[in-house]
Amino acid sequence: MALSPPRSAVRVIVGCSVILVAAGLPHAVQSQSEMHRVQTNPERRPQLITEATYAVRVTGRSDGITSFGGPARANATASIGFVTAIAGRFGIGVVGTAGLDSEFFLSVGPRLRWDATPIVSVDVTPQYLVGKSGPGPSRLALDVAVMHRDRIGASLRVGTFRHVINANGPGEFEYGEIDRTAIFAGLRLGRKPGRFAILADAVALVGVIGLYVVACNAGSGCD
């Protein structure tokens, strides 16, 4: 059973998209000759993608049902890949993503790009999870982002999560499973800001793991 996204979440994403596209329109006429040179350039070099995304869940929790599992309140992802212009304002590439929401996961998928204006692009990335640390997230997800100069933008990620519910209420031990759609909306950083953010995330993760190991060794051990 899938839940439809709340109107407030849709309005936020649409609003961010309109603002970013509108910000690029004044530059469109001034940069047409430059864009034409890029589009007619026979040498189409792949462009490196380095992105960090930080998002919060806007829908997807099984409210009113005693459960565990399902999506977390927030997630963070790091993506590396490339995209190449193929025709006009369109490009295609591939992206690998490592992230954390309810579980650690690793996904790959094609990157489809449309340059709406010389400084605003729309990225669509279907994702297939090739690895995950638990049963929570489903294998398929869809990521959509609107980026300004490929450095900062708004991101929307949609996927389903497995919820384990208590079918008979508190005190009972019969459980069932349901799938619910979850939507995460947030901030995306690309290029140099994205690289710095990915590096900061890696350092923070290593620090947390190190503190956990130290705490386990100093205490009675961790299961």
PDB file of C-alpha atoms in Angstrom:
ATOM      1  CA  MET A   1       0.000   0.000   0.000  1.00  0.00           C
ATOM      2  CA  ALA A   2       1.600   3.303  -1.104  1.00  0.00           C
ATOM      3  CA  LEU A   3       0.960   6.697   0.423  1.00  0.00           C
ATOM      4  CA  SER A   4       0.577   9.768  -1.772  1.00  0.00           C
ATOM      5  CA  PRO A   5       2.933  12.659  -0.974  1.00  0.00           C
ATOM      6  CA  PRO A   6       1.437  15.525   1.058  1.00  0.00           C
ATOM      7  CA  ARG A   7       0.647  18.698  -0.836  1.00  0.00           C
ATOM      8  CA  SER A   8       3.057  20.692   1.338  1.00  0.00           C
ATOM      9  CA  ALA A   9       6.007  18.547   0.229  1.00  0.00           C
ATOM     10  CA  VAL A  10       5.040  18.838  -3.435  1.00  0.00           C
ATOM     11  CA  ARG A  11       4.722  22.606  -3.089  1.00  0.00           C
ATOM     12  CA  VAL A  12       8.200  22.861  -1.550  1.00  0.00           C
ATOM     13  CA  ILE A  13       9.836  20.939  -4.395  1.00  0.00           C
ATOM     14  CA  VAL A  14       7.875  22.765  -7.108  1.00  0.00           C
ATOM     15  CA  GLY A  15       8.674  26.085  -5.485  1.00  0.00           C
ATOM     16  CA  CYS A  16      12.410  25.349  -5.342  1.00  0.00           C
ATOM     17  CA  SER A  17      12.357  24.251  -8.974  1.00  0.00           C
ATOM     18  CA  VAL A  18      10.552  27.394 -10.123  1.00  0.00           C
ATOM     19  CA  ILE A  19      12.955  29.645  -8.194  1.00  0.00           C
ATOM     20  CA  LEU A  20      16.050  27.957  -9.618  1.00  0.00           C
ATOM     21  CA  VAL A  21      14.746  27.987 -13.182  1.00  0.00           C
ATOM     22  CA  ALA A  22      13.657  31.607 -12.861  1.00  0.00           C
ATOM     23  CA  ALA A  23      17.104  32.535 -11.564  1.00  0.00           C
ATOM     24  CA  GLY A  24      18.630  31.198 -14.754  1.00  0.00           C
ATOM     25  CA  LEU A  25      16.282  32.835 -17.256  1.00  0.00           C
ATOM     26  CA  PRO A  26      17.922  36.304 -17.228  1.00  0.00           C
ATOM     27  CA  HIS A  27      21.204  34.686 -18.269  1.00  0.00           C
ATOM     28  CA  ALA A  28      19.691  32.562 -21.024  1.00  0.00           C
ATOM     29  CA  VAL A  29      19.761  35.177 -23.808  1.00  0.00           C
ATOM     30  CA  GLN A  30      23.244  36.420 -22.871  1.00  0.00           C
ATOM     31  CA  SER A  31      24.685  32.914 -22.957  1.00  0.00           C
ATOM     32  CA  GLN A  32      23.007  31.497 -26.074  1.00  0.00           C
ATOM     33  CA  SER A  33      26.151  31.830 -28.214  1.00  0.00           C
ATOM     34  CA  GLU A  34      28.229  30.102 -25.529  1.00  0.00           C
ATOM     35  CA  MET A  35      25.694  27.278 -25.200  1.00  0.00           C
ATOM     36  CA  HIS A  36      25.601  26.913 -28.988  1.00  0.00           C
ATOM     37  CA  ARG A  37      29.376  26.427 -29.065  1.00  0.00           C
ATOM     38  CA  VAL A  38      29.096  23.761 -26.367  1.00  0.00           C
ATOM     39  CA  GLN A  39      26.238  21.969 -28.131  1.00  0.00           C
ATOM     40  CA  THR A  40      27.959  21.956 -31.530  1.00  0.00           C
ATOM     41  CA  ASN A  41      31.325  20.919 -30.155  1.00  0.00           C
ATOM     42  CA  PRO A  42      32.019  17.450 -31.600  1.00  0.00           C
ATOM     43  CA  GLU A  43      34.328  16.677 -28.669  1.00  0.00           C
ATOM     44  CA  ARG A  44      31.892  15.742 -25.915  1.00  0.00           C
ATOM     45  CA  ARG A  45      33.950  15.154 -22.806  1.00  0.00           C
ATOM     46  CA  PRO A  46      32.421  13.322 -19.830  1.00  0.00           C
ATOM     47  CA  GLN A  47      31.766  15.582 -16.862  1.00  0.00           C
ATOM     48  CA  LEU A  48      32.676  14.261 -13.420  1.00  0.00           C
ATOM     49  CA  ILE A  49      29.842  14.059 -10.888  1.00  0.00           C
ATOM     50  CA  THR A  50      30.581  14.412  -7.169  1.00  0.00           C
ATOM     51  CA  GLU A  51      27.483  15.056  -5.079  1.00  0.00           C
ATOM     52  CA  ALA A  52      26.517  15.057  -1.420  1.00  0.00           C
ATOM     53  CA  THR A  53      22.844  15.114  -0.455  1.00  0.00           C
ATOM     54  CA  TYR A  54      21.207  15.758   2.907  1.00  0.00           C
ATOM     55  CA  ALA A  55      17.471  15.170   3.130  1.00  0.00           C
ATOM     56  CA  VAL A  56      14.607  14.719   5.566  1.00  0.00           C
ATOM     57  CA  ARG A  57      11.636  12.396   5.252  1.00  0.00           C
ATOM     58  CA  VAL A  58       8.467  14.263   4.291  1.00  0.00           C
ATOM     59  CA  THR A  59       6.193  11.224   4.121  1.00  0.00           C
ATOM     60  CA  GLY A  60       6.353   7.465   4.493  1.00  0.00           C
ATOM     61  CA  ARG A  61       5.967   6.580   8.183  1.00  0.00           C
ATOM     62  CA  SER A  62       3.234   4.111   9.125  1.00  0.00           C
ATOM     63  CA  ASP A  63       1.574   6.470  11.625  1.00  0.00           C
ATOM     64  CA  GLY A  64      -0.850   4.857  14.018  1.00  0.00           C
ATOM     65  CA  ILE A  65       0.618   1.373  13.576  1.00  0.00           C
ATOM     66  CA  THR A  66       2.955  -0.257  16.071  1.00  0.00           C
ATOM     67  CA  SER A  67       5.972  -1.042  13.936  1.00  0.00           C
ATOM     68  CA  PHE A  68       9.709  -1.098  13.542  1.00  0.00           C
ATOM     69  CA  GLY A  69      11.807  -0.810  10.447  1.00  0.00           C
ATOM     70  CA  GLY A  70      10.846   1.589   7.699  1.00  0.00           C
ATOM     71  CA  PRO A  71      12.633   4.786   6.733  1.00  0.00           C
ATOM     72  CA  ALA A  72      14.607   7.002   9.082  1.00  0.00           C
ATOM     73  CA  ARG A  73      13.727  10.662   9.688  1.00  0.00           C
ATOM     74  CA  ALA A  74      16.677  11.814   7.564  1.00  0.00           C
ATOM     75  CA  ASN A  75      19.281  10.451   5.185  1.00  0.00           C
ATOM     76  CA  ALA A  76      22.636  11.369   3.697  1.00  0.00           C
ATOM     77  CA  THR A  77      24.152  10.157   0.436  1.00  0.00           C
ATOM     78  CA  ALA A  78      27.386  10.543  -1.508  1.00  0.00           C
ATOM     79  CA  SER A  79      27.410  10.037  -5.285  1.00  0.00           C
ATOM     80  CA  ILE A  80      30.223   9.719  -7.828  1.00  0.00           C
ATOM     81  CA  GLY A  81      29.864   9.252 -11.573  1.00  0.00           C
ATOM     82  CA  PHE A  82      29.915  11.055 -14.902  1.00  0.00           C
ATOM     83  CA  VAL A  83      27.560  12.527 -17.483  1.00  0.00           C
ATOM     84  CA  THR A  84      28.177  13.247 -21.172  1.00  0.00           C
ATOM     85  CA  ALA A  85      26.246  15.558 -23.502  1.00  0.00           C
ATOM     86  CA  ILE A  86      24.593  13.552 -26.265  1.00  0.00           C
ATOM     87  CA  ALA A  87      22.281  15.922 -28.162  1.00  0.00           C
ATOM     88  CA  GLY A  88      21.329  19.541 -27.671  1.00  0.00           C
ATOM     89  CA  ARG A  89      20.697  20.194 -23.995  1.00  0.00           C
ATOM     90  CA  PHE A  90      20.485  16.534 -23.007  1.00  0.00           C
ATOM     91  CA  GLY A  91      23.103  14.330 -21.409  1.00  0.00           C
ATOM     92  CA  ILE A  92      23.389  10.783 -20.093  1.00  0.00           C
ATOM     93  CA  GLY A  93      25.757   9.054 -17.721  1.00  0.00           C
ATOM     94  CA  VAL A  94      25.991   6.710 -14.759  1.00  0.00           C
ATOM     95  CA  VAL A  95      26.158   7.334 -11.012  1.00  0.00           C
ATOM     96  CA  GLY A  96      27.092   5.211  -8.010  1.00  0.00           C
ATOM     97  CA  THR A  97      25.646   6.221  -4.634  1.00  0.00           C
ATOM     98  CA  ALA A  98      26.446   5.223  -1.070  1.00  0.00           C
ATOM     99  CA  GLY A  99      24.034   6.344   1.614  1.00  0.00           C
ATOM    100  CA  LEU A 100      22.441   5.928   4.986  1.00  0.00           C
ATOM    101  CA  ASP A 101      18.745   6.139   5.841  1.00  0.00           C
ATOM    102  CA  SER A 102      17.241   3.243   7.773  1.00  0.00           C
ATOM    103  CA  GLU A 103      20.179   1.110   6.561  1.00  0.00           C
ATOM    104  CA  PHE A 104      23.474   1.538   4.769  1.00  0.00           C
ATOM    105  CA  PHE A 105      22.992   1.029   1.047  1.00  0.00           C
ATOM    106  CA  LEU A 106      24.900   1.126  -2.239  1.00  0.00           C
ATOM    107  CA  SER A 107      23.167   1.813  -5.532  1.00  0.00           C
ATOM    108  CA  VAL A 108      23.934   2.398  -9.214  1.00  0.00           C
ATOM    109  CA  GLY A 109      21.844   3.919 -11.957  1.00  0.00           C
ATOM    110  CA  PRO A 110      21.779   5.980 -15.145  1.00  0.00           C
ATOM    111  CA  ARG A 111      21.933   9.776 -14.879  1.00  0.00           C
ATOM    112  CA  LEU A 112      19.687  11.680 -17.289  1.00  0.00           C
ATOM    113  CA  ARG A 113      20.344  15.432 -17.497  1.00  0.00           C
ATOM    114  CA  TRP A 114      18.448  18.294 -19.106  1.00  0.00           C
ATOM    115  CA  ASP A 115      20.049  21.747 -19.188  1.00  0.00           C
ATOM    116  CA  ALA A 116      16.941  23.894 -18.730  1.00  0.00           C
ATOM    117  CA  THR A 117      19.041  27.090 -18.965  1.00  0.00           C
ATOM    118  CA  PRO A 118      22.789  27.757 -19.170  1.00  0.00           C
ATOM    119  CA  ILE A 119      22.995  27.707 -15.339  1.00  0.00           C
ATOM    120  CA  VAL A 120      20.096  25.447 -14.275  1.00  0.00           C
ATOM    121  CA  SER A 121      19.895  21.706 -14.916  1.00  0.00           C
ATOM    122  CA  VAL A 122      17.436  18.945 -14.059  1.00  0.00           C
ATOM    123  CA  ASP A 123      18.841  15.518 -13.149  1.00  0.00           C
ATOM    124  CA  VAL A 124      16.802  12.305 -13.081  1.00  0.00           C
ATOM    125  CA  THR A 125      18.453   9.159 -11.693  1.00  0.00           C
ATOM    126  CA  PRO A 126      16.662   5.795 -11.402  1.00  0.00           C
ATOM    127  CA  GLN A 127      18.553   3.782  -8.779  1.00  0.00           C
ATOM    128  CA  TYR A 128      19.001   0.057  -8.247  1.00  0.00           C
ATOM    129  CA  LEU A 129      20.321  -1.039  -4.841  1.00  0.00           C
ATOM    130  CA  VAL A 130      23.149  -3.522  -5.301  1.00  0.00           C
ATOM    131  CA  GLY A 131      23.845  -3.818  -1.591  1.00  0.00           C
ATOM    132  CA  LYS A 132      22.209  -2.941   1.718  1.00  0.00           C
ATOM    133  CA  SER A 133      22.753  -3.767   5.370  1.00  0.00           C
ATOM    134  CA  GLY A 134      19.152  -4.696   6.171  1.00  0.00           C
ATOM    135  CA  PRO A 135      15.717  -5.475   4.731  1.00  0.00           C
ATOM    136  CA  GLY A 136      14.367  -1.900   5.011  1.00  0.00           C
ATOM    137  CA  PRO A 137      14.845  -0.098   1.667  1.00  0.00           C
ATOM    138  CA  SER A 138      13.571  -1.635  -1.549  1.00  0.00           C
ATOM    139  CA  ARG A 139      15.787  -2.379  -4.534  1.00  0.00           C
ATOM    140  CA  LEU A 140      14.383   0.444  -6.687  1.00  0.00           C
ATOM    141  CA  ALA A 141      14.292   4.191  -6.066  1.00  0.00           C
ATOM    142  CA  LEU A 142      14.006   7.390  -8.089  1.00  0.00           C
ATOM    143  CA  ASP A 143      16.082  10.526  -7.519  1.00  0.00           C
ATOM    144  CA  VAL A 144      15.236  13.919  -9.052  1.00  0.00           C
ATOM    145  CA  ALA A 145      17.197  17.147  -8.531  1.00  0.00           C
ATOM    146  CA  VAL A 146      17.223  20.724  -9.805  1.00  0.00           C
ATOM    147  CA  MET A 147      20.732  22.182  -9.708  1.00  0.00           C
ATOM    148  CA  HIS A 148      22.113  25.739 -10.004  1.00  0.00           C
ATOM    149  CA  ARG A 149      25.466  25.757 -11.842  1.00  0.00           C
ATOM    150  CA  ASP A 150      25.717  22.090 -10.817  1.00  0.00           C
ATOM    151  CA  ARG A 151      26.862  23.239  -7.362  1.00  0.00           C
ATOM    152  CA  ILE A 152      23.749  23.584  -5.209  1.00  0.00           C
ATOM    153  CA  GLY A 153      20.149  22.552  -5.603  1.00  0.00           C
ATOM    154  CA  ALA A 154      17.047  20.783  -4.334  1.00  0.00           C
ATOM    155  CA  SER A 155      16.713  16.997  -4.284  1.00  0.00           C
ATOM    156  CA  LEU A 156      13.771  14.597  -4.104  1.00  0.00           C
ATOM    157  CA  ARG A 157      14.186  10.832  -3.559  1.00  0.00           C
ATOM    158  CA  VAL A 158      11.308   8.344  -3.693  1.00  0.00           C
ATOM    159  CA  GLY A 159      11.461   4.693  -2.677  1.00  0.00           C
ATOM    160  CA  THR A 160       9.599   2.004  -0.752  1.00  0.00           C
ATOM    161  CA  PHE A 161      10.537   0.605   2.654  1.00  0.00           C
ATOM    162  CA  ARG A 162       9.568  -2.598   4.416  1.00  0.00           C
ATOM    163  CA  HIS A 163       7.745  -2.052   7.728  1.00  0.00           C
ATOM    164  CA  VAL A 164       7.345  -4.833  10.288  1.00  0.00           C
ATOM    165  CA  ILE A 165       4.095  -4.282  12.166  1.00  0.00           C
ATOM    166  CA  ASN A 166       2.528  -5.795  15.250  1.00  0.00           C
ATOM    167  CA  ALA A 167      -0.674  -7.203  13.858  1.00  0.00           C
ATOM    168  CA  ASN A 168      -2.408  -7.764  17.227  1.00  0.00           C
ATOM    169  CA  GLY A 169      -1.377  -4.713  19.228  1.00  0.00           C
ATOM    170  CA  PRO A 170       0.909  -4.286  22.275  1.00  0.00           C
ATOM    171  CA  GLY A 171       1.804  -7.453  24.154  1.00  0.00           C
ATOM    172  CA  GLU A 172       1.219  -9.716  21.169  1.00  0.00           C
ATOM    173  CA  PHE A 173       3.895 -11.399  19.109  1.00  0.00           C
ATOM    174  CA  GLU A 174       2.346 -11.909  15.690  1.00  0.00           C
ATOM    175  CA  TYR A 175       3.981  -9.651  13.152  1.00  0.00           C
ATOM    176  CA  GLY A 176       3.250  -8.791   9.558  1.00  0.00           C
ATOM    177  CA  GLU A 177       5.054  -6.853   6.850  1.00  0.00           C
ATOM    178  CA  ILE A 178       3.874  -3.965   4.704  1.00  0.00           C
ATOM    179  CA  ASP A 179       5.591  -1.777   2.111  1.00  0.00           C
ATOM    180  CA  ARG A 180       5.175   1.982   2.290  1.00  0.00           C
ATOM    181  CA  THR A 181       6.400   4.692  -0.061  1.00  0.00           C
ATOM    182  CA  ALA A 182       8.781   7.205   1.502  1.00  0.00           C
ATOM    183  CA  ILE A 183       9.797  10.578   0.097  1.00  0.00           C
ATOM    184  CA  PHE A 184      12.945  12.441   1.139  1.00  0.00           C
ATOM    185  CA  ALA A 185      13.475  16.110   0.207  1.00  0.00           C
ATOM    186  CA  GLY A 186      16.592  18.139   0.850  1.00  0.00           C
ATOM    187  CA  LEU A 187      19.765  19.918  -0.209  1.00  0.00           C
ATOM    188  CA  ARG A 188      22.277  18.720  -2.800  1.00  0.00           C
ATOM    189  CA  LEU A 189      25.852  19.952  -3.216  1.00  0.00           C
ATOM    190  CA  GLY A 190      27.829  19.254  -6.383  1.00  0.00           C
ATOM    191  CA  ARG A 191      31.308  19.772  -7.862  1.00  0.00           C
ATOM    192  CA  LYS A 192      33.781  21.261  -5.339  1.00  0.00           C
ATOM    193  CA  PRO A 193      31.172  21.841  -2.588  1.00  0.00           C
ATOM    194  CA  GLY A 194      30.069  18.247  -3.091  1.00  0.00           C
ATOM    195  CA  ARG A 195      33.623  16.925  -2.851  1.00  0.00           C
ATOM    196  CA  PHE A 196      34.270  18.822   0.369  1.00  0.00           C
ATOM    197  CA  ALA A 197      30.976  17.574   1.814  1.00  0.00           C
ATOM    198  CA  ILE A 198      31.776  13.947   0.866  1.00  0.00           C
ATOM    199  CA  LEU A 199      35.193  14.281   2.511  1.00  0.00           C
ATOM    200  CA  ALA A 200      33.613  15.748   5.657  1.00  0.00           C
ATOM    201  CA  ASP A 201      31.068  12.909   5.742  1.00  0.00           C
ATOM    202  CA  ALA A 202      33.838  10.310   5.414  1.00  0.00           C
ATOM    203  CA  VAL A 203      35.862  11.884   8.226  1.00  0.00           C
ATOM    204  CA  ALA A 204      32.785  12.064  10.455  1.00  0.00           C
ATOM    205  CA  LEU A 205      31.899   8.423   9.740  1.00  0.00           C
ATOM    206  CA  VAL A 206      35.432   7.243  10.525  1.00  0.00           C
ATOM    207  CA  GLY A 207      35.327   9.280  13.734  1.00  0.00           C
ATOM    208  CA  VAL A 208      32.040   7.754  14.838  1.00  0.00           C
ATOM    209  CA  ILE A 209      33.266   4.223  14.111  1.00  0.00           C
ATOM    210  CA  GLY A 210      36.500   4.957  15.957  1.00  0.00           C
ATOM    211  CA  LEU A 211      34.643   6.237  19.024  1.00  0.00           C
ATOM    212  CA  TYR A 212      32.392   3.173  18.943  1.00  0.00           C
ATOM    213  CA  VAL A 213      35.386   0.815  18.850  1.00  0.00           C
ATOM    214  CA  VAL A 214      37.114   2.695  21.665  1.00  0.00           C
ATOM    215  CA  ALA A 215      33.957   2.641  23.781  1.00  0.00           C
ATOM    216  CA  CYS A 216      33.517  -1.093  23.212  1.00  0.00           C
ATOM    217  CA  ASN A 217      37.142  -1.859  24.117  1.00  0.00           C
ATOM    218  CA  ALA A 218      36.993   0.338  27.210  1.00  0.00           C
ATOM    219  CA  GLY A 219      33.787  -1.262  28.439  1.00  0.00           C
ATOM    220  CA  SER A 220      32.564  -4.810  28.598  1.00  0.00           C
ATOM    221  CA  GLY A 221      32.411  -5.155  24.845  1.00  0.00           C
ATOM    222  CA  CYS A 222      29.697  -4.622  22.254  1.00  0.00           C
ATOM    223  CA  ASP A 223      27.455  -7.263  20.755  1.00  0.00           C
TER     224      ASP A 223
END
